[in-house]
CSV table of C-alpha atoms in Angstrom, one decimal:
chain,number,residue,atom,x,y,z
G,258,MET,CA,228.9,246.8,5.1
G,259,LYS,CA,227.0,245.3,8.0
G,260,GLY,CA,223.5,246.2,8.9
G,261,ILE,CA,220.1,244.8,10.0
G,262,VAL,CA,217.1,244.8,7.7
G,263,CYS,CA,213.5,244.4,8.8
G,264,GLU,CA,212.5,242.2,5.9
G,265,GLU,CA,208.8,241.8,6.8
G,266,MET,CA,206.6,242.0,9.9
G,267,GLU,CA,208.4,240.4,12.9
G,268,SER,CA,211.4,239.4,10.8
G,269,PHE,CA,214.9,240.9,11.2
G,270,ARG,CA,218.0,239.8,9.2
G,271,MET,CA,221.6,240.6,9.8
G,272,ARG,CA,223.4,241.3,6.5
G,273,ASP,CA,227.1,241.9,5.7
G,274,ASP,CA,226.6,242.8,2.0
G,275,LEU,CA,224.8,246.1,2.2
G,276,PRO,CA,226.1,248.7,-0.3
G,277,GLU,CA,228.4,251.4,1.0
G,278,PRO,CA,226.9,255.0,0.8
G,279,GLU,CA,228.3,257.3,-1.8
G,280,LEU,CA,229.7,260.7,-0.9
G,281,THR,CA,227.9,263.5,-2.8
G,282,GLU,CA,227.9,267.2,-2.7
G,283,GLY,CA,226.1,268.6,0.4
G,284,HIS,CA,226.1,265.3,2.1
G,285,ALA,CA,228.4,263.6,4.7
G,286,ILE,CA,229.2,259.9,5.3
G,287,VAL,CA,228.5,259.3,9.0
G,288,ALA,CA,229.9,256.3,10.8
G,289,ILE,CA,227.0,255.3,13.1
G,290,ARG,CA,228.0,254.7,16.7
G,291,ARG,CA,224.7,254.7,18.7
G,292,ILE,CA,221.1,253.8,17.7
G,293,GLY,CA,218.3,254.5,20.1
G,294,ILE,CA,215.4,252.1,19.8
G,295,CYS,CA,212.0,253.9,19.5
G,296,GLY,CA,208.4,253.0,19.8
G,297,THR,CA,208.2,253.6,16.0
G,298,ASP,CA,210.8,250.7,15.6
G,299,TYR,CA,208.7,248.4,17.8
G,300,HIS,CA,205.5,249.3,15.9
G,301,ALA,CA,207.2,248.8,12.5
G,302,PHE,CA,208.5,245.4,13.6
G,303,LYS,CA,205.0,244.4,14.7
G,304,GLY,CA,203.2,245.7,11.6
G,305,LYS,CA,201.5,248.5,13.4
G,306,GLN,CA,203.3,251.6,12.1
G,307,PRO,CA,201.5,253.9,9.6
G,308,PHE,CA,203.4,255.2,6.6
G,309,PHE,CA,205.7,252.2,6.5
G,310,GLN,CA,206.7,249.6,3.9
G,311,TYR,CA,209.0,246.5,4.0
G,312,PRO,CA,211.8,245.8,3.6
G,313,ARG,CA,213.4,248.6,5.6
G,314,ILE,CA,216.5,249.4,7.6
G,315,LEU,CA,215.2,250.9,10.8
G,316,GLY,CA,217.0,253.4,13.0
G,317,HIS,CA,216.3,257.2,13.3
G,318,GLU,CA,217.6,258.1,16.8
G,319,LEU,CA,221.2,258.3,15.7
G,320,SER,CA,224.6,259.6,16.7
G,321,GLY,CA,228.0,259.0,15.0
G,322,VAL,CA,231.2,260.5,13.6
G,323,ILE,CA,231.7,262.1,10.3
G,324,GLU,CA,234.0,260.0,8.1
G,325,ALA,CA,233.9,262.2,5.0
G,326,ILE,CA,232.0,265.4,4.0
G,327,GLY,CA,231.1,266.7,0.5
G,328,GLY,CA,231.3,270.4,1.2
G,329,ASN,CA,229.4,272.5,3.8
G,330,ASP,CA,228.8,275.9,5.2
G,331,ARG,CA,228.1,274.7,8.7
G,332,GLY,CA,231.7,274.4,10.0
G,333,LEU,CA,231.6,270.6,10.1
G,334,SER,CA,234.5,268.4,9.3
G,335,ALA,CA,235.6,264.8,9.3
G,336,GLY,CA,236.0,263.5,12.9
G,337,ASP,CA,233.2,265.6,14.3
G,338,ARG,CA,230.7,263.9,16.5
G,339,VAL,CA,227.2,264.5,15.2
G,340,ALA,CA,223.5,263.9,16.0
G,341,ILE,CA,221.2,263.4,13.0
G,342,ILE,CA,217.9,265.2,12.4
G,343,PRO,CA,216.1,262.3,10.5
G,344,TYR,CA,213.2,264.4,9.1
G,345,LEU,CA,214.0,265.1,5.4
G,346,HIS,CA,211.7,267.9,4.3
G,347,CYS,CA,211.1,269.3,0.8
G,348,GLY,CA,211.6,273.0,1.7
G,349,LYS,CA,208.9,274.0,-0.9
G,350,CYS,CA,205.5,273.1,0.5
G,351,ARG,CA,203.2,275.4,2.5
G,352,ALA,CA,204.3,273.8,5.8
G,353,CYS,CA,208.0,274.2,5.0
G,354,ARG,CA,207.6,277.8,3.7
G,355,SER,CA,205.9,278.7,7.1
G,356,GLY,CA,208.7,277.1,9.1
G,357,GLN,CA,206.8,273.9,10.0
G,358,THR,CA,209.3,271.6,8.4
G,359,ASN,CA,208.3,268.9,11.0
G,360,CYS,CA,205.1,268.3,9.1
G,361,CYS,CA,206.3,268.7,5.5
G,362,ALA,CA,203.8,267.5,2.9
G,363,GLU,CA,206.6,265.4,1.3
G,364,MET,CA,208.2,264.3,4.6
G,365,ARG,CA,210.7,261.5,4.3
G,366,VAL,CA,211.9,260.2,7.7
G,367,ILE,CA,215.1,258.3,7.8
G,368,GLY,CA,214.4,254.8,9.2
G,369,VAL,CA,210.7,255.0,8.3
G,370,HIS,CA,210.1,256.2,4.7
G,371,GLN,CA,213.6,255.4,3.6
G,372,ASP,CA,216.4,253.2,5.0
G,373,GLY,CA,217.8,254.3,8.4
G,374,GLY,CA,220.9,254.0,10.5
G,375,MET,CA,220.8,250.4,11.8
G,376,ARG,CA,224.0,249.9,9.8
G,377,GLU,CA,227.7,250.8,9.9
G,378,ARG,CA,227.5,254.0,7.8
G,379,ILE,CA,224.9,256.3,6.2
G,380,SER,CA,224.8,259.3,3.9
G,381,VAL,CA,223.1,262.3,5.5
G,382,PRO,CA,222.5,265.9,4.2
G,383,VAL,CA,224.9,268.2,6.0
G,384,SER,CA,221.9,270.4,6.7
G,385,HIS,CA,220.6,267.6,9.0
G,386,LEU,CA,223.7,267.2,11.1
G,387,LEU,CA,224.3,268.8,14.5
G,388,ASN,CA,227.7,269.2,16.0
G,389,VAL,CA,227.6,267.5,19.4
G,390,ASN,CA,231.3,267.4,20.2
G,391,SER,CA,230.4,268.6,23.7
G,392,LEU,CA,228.1,265.7,24.3
G,393,SER,CA,228.7,261.9,24.7
G,394,LEU,CA,227.5,259.6,21.9
G,395,ASP,CA,224.8,258.3,24.2
G,396,GLU,CA,223.5,261.8,24.9
G,397,ALA,CA,223.6,262.7,21.2
G,398,ALA,CA,221.5,259.7,20.2
G,399,LEU,CA,218.8,260.8,22.6
G,400,VAL,CA,218.5,264.3,21.3
G,401,GLU,CA,215.9,263.2,18.7
G,402,PRO,CA,213.3,261.6,21.0
G,403,LEU,CA,213.7,264.5,23.5
G,404,ALA,CA,213.2,267.0,20.7
G,405,ILE,CA,209.8,265.4,20.0
G,406,GLY,CA,208.8,266.1,23.6
G,407,ALA,CA,210.2,269.7,23.4
G,408,HIS,CA,208.3,270.3,20.2
G,409,ALA,CA,205.1,269.1,21.8
G,410,VAL,CA,205.5,271.4,24.8
G,411,ARG,CA,206.1,274.4,22.4
G,412,ARG,CA,203.2,273.3,20.2
G,413,GLY,CA,200.9,273.2,23.3
G,414,GLY,CA,202.0,276.7,24.3
G,415,VAL,CA,202.8,275.7,27.9
G,416,ARG,CA,203.3,278.6,30.3
G,417,PRO,CA,204.8,278.7,33.8
G,418,SER,CA,201.3,279.2,35.2
G,419,ASP,CA,199.9,276.1,33.6
G,420,THR,CA,199.1,272.7,35.1
G,421,VAL,CA,199.6,270.1,32.5
G,422,LEU,CA,198.8,266.4,32.4
G,423,VAL,CA,201.0,264.0,30.5
G,424,ILE,CA,199.5,260.5,29.8
G,425,GLY,CA,202.0,257.9,29.1
G,426,SER,CA,205.5,257.6,30.5
G,427,GLY,CA,207.5,256.1,27.7
G,428,PRO,CA,210.5,258.0,26.4
G,429,ILE,CA,208.4,260.5,24.5
G,430,GLY,CA,206.1,261.2,27.5
G,431,LEU,CA,209.0,261.5,29.8
G,432,GLY,CA,210.5,264.1,27.4
G,433,VAL,CA,207.2,266.0,27.4
G,434,MET,CA,207.2,266.0,31.2
G,435,ALA,CA,210.9,267.1,31.4
G,436,PHE,CA,210.4,270.0,29.0
G,437,ALA,CA,207.1,271.1,30.5
G,438,LYS,CA,208.9,271.3,33.9
G,439,HIS,CA,211.7,273.2,32.2
G,440,ALA,CA,209.1,275.7,30.9
G,441,GLY,CA,207.9,276.2,34.5
G,442,ALA,CA,204.7,274.3,34.5
G,443,ARG,CA,203.2,272.1,37.2
G,444,VAL,CA,203.3,268.5,35.8
G,445,ILE,CA,201.0,265.7,36.6
G,446,ALA,CA,202.0,262.2,35.2
G,447,MET,CA,199.5,259.5,34.5
G,448,ASP,CA,200.4,255.9,33.6
G,449,ILE,CA,199.4,252.3,34.4
G,450,SER,CA,202.8,251.4,35.9
G,451,ARG,CA,203.5,252.6,39.4
G,452,GLU,CA,207.3,252.0,38.8
G,453,ARG,CA,207.2,254.2,35.8
G,454,LEU,CA,205.3,256.9,37.7
G,455,ASP,CA,208.1,256.9,40.3
G,456,PHE,CA,210.6,257.4,37.5
G,457,CYS,CA,208.5,260.3,36.2
G,458,ALA,CA,209.0,262.0,39.5
G,459,SER,CA,212.6,261.2,40.1
G,460,TRP,CA,213.9,261.8,36.5
G,461,ALA,CA,211.4,264.2,34.9
G,462,GLY,CA,210.4,266.1,38.0
G,463,ALA,CA,206.7,265.3,37.8
G,464,ASP,CA,204.9,267.0,40.7
G,465,GLU,CA,202.0,264.6,41.0
G,466,ARG,CA,201.4,261.0,39.9
G,467,ILE,CA,198.1,259.3,39.0
G,468,ASP,CA,197.6,255.5,38.4
G,469,ALA,CA,195.5,255.4,35.2
G,470,LEU,CA,194.0,252.1,36.3
G,471,ALA,CA,192.8,253.3,39.6
G,472,PRO,CA,188.9,253.5,39.8
G,473,ASN,CA,189.1,257.1,41.0
G,474,ALA,CA,191.8,258.4,38.6
G,475,LYS,CA,189.6,261.1,37.1
G,476,GLU,CA,188.4,262.2,40.5
G,477,ARG,CA,192.0,262.4,41.8
G,478,LEU,CA,192.9,264.6,38.8
G,479,ALA,CA,189.9,266.8,39.5
G,480,ALA,CA,191.0,267.1,43.1
G,481,LEU,CA,194.5,268.1,42.1
G,482,THR,CA,193.2,270.9,39.9
G,483,ASP,CA,190.4,272.2,42.1
G,484,GLY,CA,187.9,270.7,39.8
G,485,GLU,CA,189.1,272.6,36.8
G,486,TYR,CA,191.3,269.9,35.1
G,487,PRO,CA,194.6,270.7,33.4
G,488,ALA,CA,195.0,273.6,30.9
G,489,VAL,CA,197.0,271.3,28.6
G,490,VAL,CA,196.8,267.5,28.3
G,491,PHE,CA,199.4,265.6,26.3
G,492,ASP,CA,198.6,262.0,25.4
G,493,ALA,CA,201.8,260.1,24.5
G,494,THR,CA,200.4,256.6,24.8
G,495,GLY,CA,199.7,255.7,21.1
G,496,ASN,CA,196.6,253.9,22.5
G,497,SER,CA,193.2,254.8,21.0
G,498,LYS,CA,191.2,254.2,24.2
G,499,SER,CA,193.5,256.4,26.2
G,500,MET,CA,193.4,259.1,23.5
G,501,GLU,CA,189.6,259.1,23.4
G,502,LYS,CA,189.3,259.2,27.2
G,503,ALA,CA,191.7,262.1,27.3
G,504,PHE,CA,189.0,264.5,26.0
G,505,GLU,CA,187.3,264.2,29.4
G,506,LEU,CA,190.5,265.4,31.3
G,507,VAL,CA,191.0,268.9,29.8
G,508,SER,CA,189.8,272.1,31.3
G,509,ASN,CA,187.3,274.3,29.7
G,510,GLY,CA,189.1,276.3,27.0
G,511,GLY,CA,192.1,273.9,27.3
G,512,LYS,CA,194.2,272.1,24.8
G,513,LEU,CA,194.6,268.4,24.1
G,514,VAL,CA,197.8,267.5,22.3
G,515,PHE,CA,198.2,264.0,20.7
G,516,VAL,CA,201.9,263.3,20.7
G,517,GLY,CA,201.4,259.5,20.2
G,518,LEU,CA,200.3,258.0,17.0
G,519,VAL,CA,197.8,255.2,16.5
G,520,LYS,CA,197.0,253.3,13.3
G,521,GLY,CA,193.2,253.8,13.4
G,522,GLU,CA,190.3,256.1,14.1
G,523,ILE,CA,189.7,258.3,17.1
G,524,ALA,CA,186.1,259.2,18.2
G,525,PHE,CA,184.9,261.8,20.6
G,526,SER,CA,181.7,263.6,21.7
G,527,ASP,CA,181.3,266.7,19.6
G,528,PRO,CA,178.8,268.4,21.9
G,529,GLU,CA,181.2,268.0,24.9
G,530,PHE,CA,184.1,269.2,22.7
G,531,HIS,CA,182.2,272.2,21.5
G,532,LYS,CA,180.7,273.1,24.9
G,533,ARG,CA,184.2,273.4,26.4
G,534,GLU,CA,185.7,275.0,23.3
G,535,LEU,CA,188.6,272.6,23.4
G,536,THR,CA,191.6,272.9,21.1
G,537,LEU,CA,192.8,269.5,19.6
G,538,MET,CA,196.3,269.4,18.3
G,539,GLY,CA,198.6,266.9,16.7
G,540,SER,CA,202.3,267.1,17.4
G,541,ARG,CA,204.6,265.5,14.9
G,542,ASN,CA,208.4,265.2,14.9
G,543,ALA,CA,210.4,268.4,15.7
G,544,THR,CA,212.1,271.3,14.0
G,545,ALA,CA,215.7,272.4,14.0
G,546,ALA,CA,214.9,274.9,16.7
G,547,ASP,CA,213.6,272.2,18.9
G,548,PHE,CA,216.8,270.2,18.4
G,549,GLN,CA,218.8,273.2,19.4
G,550,HIS,CA,216.7,273.7,22.5
G,551,VAL,CA,217.4,270.1,23.6
G,552,LEU,CA,221.1,270.5,22.9
G,553,ASP,CA,221.2,273.6,25.1
G,554,VAL,CA,219.2,271.9,27.9
G,555,VAL,CA,221.2,268.7,27.9
G,556,GLY,CA,224.4,270.6,27.6
G,557,GLN,CA,223.5,272.5,30.8
G,558,GLY,CA,223.3,269.1,32.7
G,559,TYR,CA,219.5,269.7,33.3
G,560,LEU,CA,218.7,266.0,32.6
G,561,ASP,CA,220.4,262.8,33.9
G,562,MET,CA,220.8,261.1,30.6
G,563,GLY,CA,222.6,258.1,32.1
G,564,ARG,CA,219.5,257.0,33.9
G,565,PHE,CA,217.4,257.3,30.8
G,566,ILE,CA,219.2,254.4,29.1
G,567,THR,CA,218.3,251.1,30.7
G,568,HIS,CA,219.3,248.5,28.1
G,569,ARG,CA,222.1,248.0,25.6
G,570,SER,CA,223.3,245.7,22.9
G,571,SER,CA,225.8,245.5,20.2
G,572,LEU,CA,224.7,245.6,16.5
G,573,GLU,CA,225.4,241.9,16.3
G,574,GLY,CA,223.2,241.2,19.4
G,575,MET,CA,220.3,243.5,18.6
G,576,ILE,CA,218.1,240.9,16.9
G,577,GLU,CA,218.1,238.6,20.0
G,578,ALA,CA,217.8,241.5,22.4
G,579,PHE,CA,214.9,243.1,20.5
G,580,GLY,CA,212.4,240.4,21.6
G,581,ASP,CA,213.3,240.9,25.2
G,582,TRP,CA,212.8,244.7,24.8
G,583,LEU,CA,209.3,244.1,23.5
G,584,ASP,CA,208.4,242.4,26.8
G,585,PRO,CA,207.0,244.9,29.3
G,586,ALA,CA,208.6,242.7,32.0
G,587,SER,CA,212.0,243.9,30.8
G,588,LYS,CA,211.1,247.4,32.1
G,589,VAL,CA,212.8,249.1,29.2
G,590,ILE,CA,212.8,252.9,29.2
G,591,LYS,CA,215.4,253.4,26.4
G,592,ALA,CA,217.4,250.7,24.7
G,593,VAL,CA,220.5,251.7,22.8
G,594,VAL,CA,222.5,249.8,20.2
G,595,GLU,CA,226.3,250.3,20.1
G,596,VAL,CA,228.0,250.0,16.7
């Protein structure tokens, strides 16, 4: 079986001798058809991803077709088009017992903690497959990153009366904006790229845009919120300086949600944090309910998924293309590998 292995930092290798997955009870063999490339993949390749070891087959934004299935009670069968929930939870820890499967104490993420889908076939628990026969393979591969944004919005408790700020307009930040708009909030986008900010407005429906590098960025945010600042601020940059600065941009009694992940420490002023009684949250992964919400919204045609994908390659061409995708000049929003 063909696949691509990240053997060590900044080293991919195409192999044609990977072992075939075995069909077991409660699992299905899925022929992978689309692989979305995520910031996690970029960070893993560059050696900046926490919770990661080499060698590893990357790939967790996945869609494909069931080739064989070892029994199930979900109505799935061979030939069905599926999206994969890559978060394998234990079902026993306190988080799982309370329904927070997204932050399971024993979490194993396909493509991060164990080998992923950057190969021709993979075995997946049937419980982690979603029937997406009504969606295209492209749309199905994008359900996972959008679910992360949808979960963050739910985690932040966004209400229709809220003004929210989303810092960072990568795929995850765009998903946060889109689902905050879907929840009825007023959305302000902040990024260092004017071109990306334009996309935030045209694709995600952001109401206002702020250039993060502008010397008056904070003052402009204050003016847009009558000096009160946003009720909920999402930082999706994965940049420690941005995350630390974000504390200054939240209203009194507001919430700061870190959707991005940085390999390092974050510092903030405790007196300022305490004075304004801020709520600091982490938002990790997504639950099955978040995936279903995304399926419903995408299925309704609310989002133009065709514009979200800007770059493509075959599995055979991925290694060469990956270097280009790392270059900001390539203006990648979402790259997809076709198998």
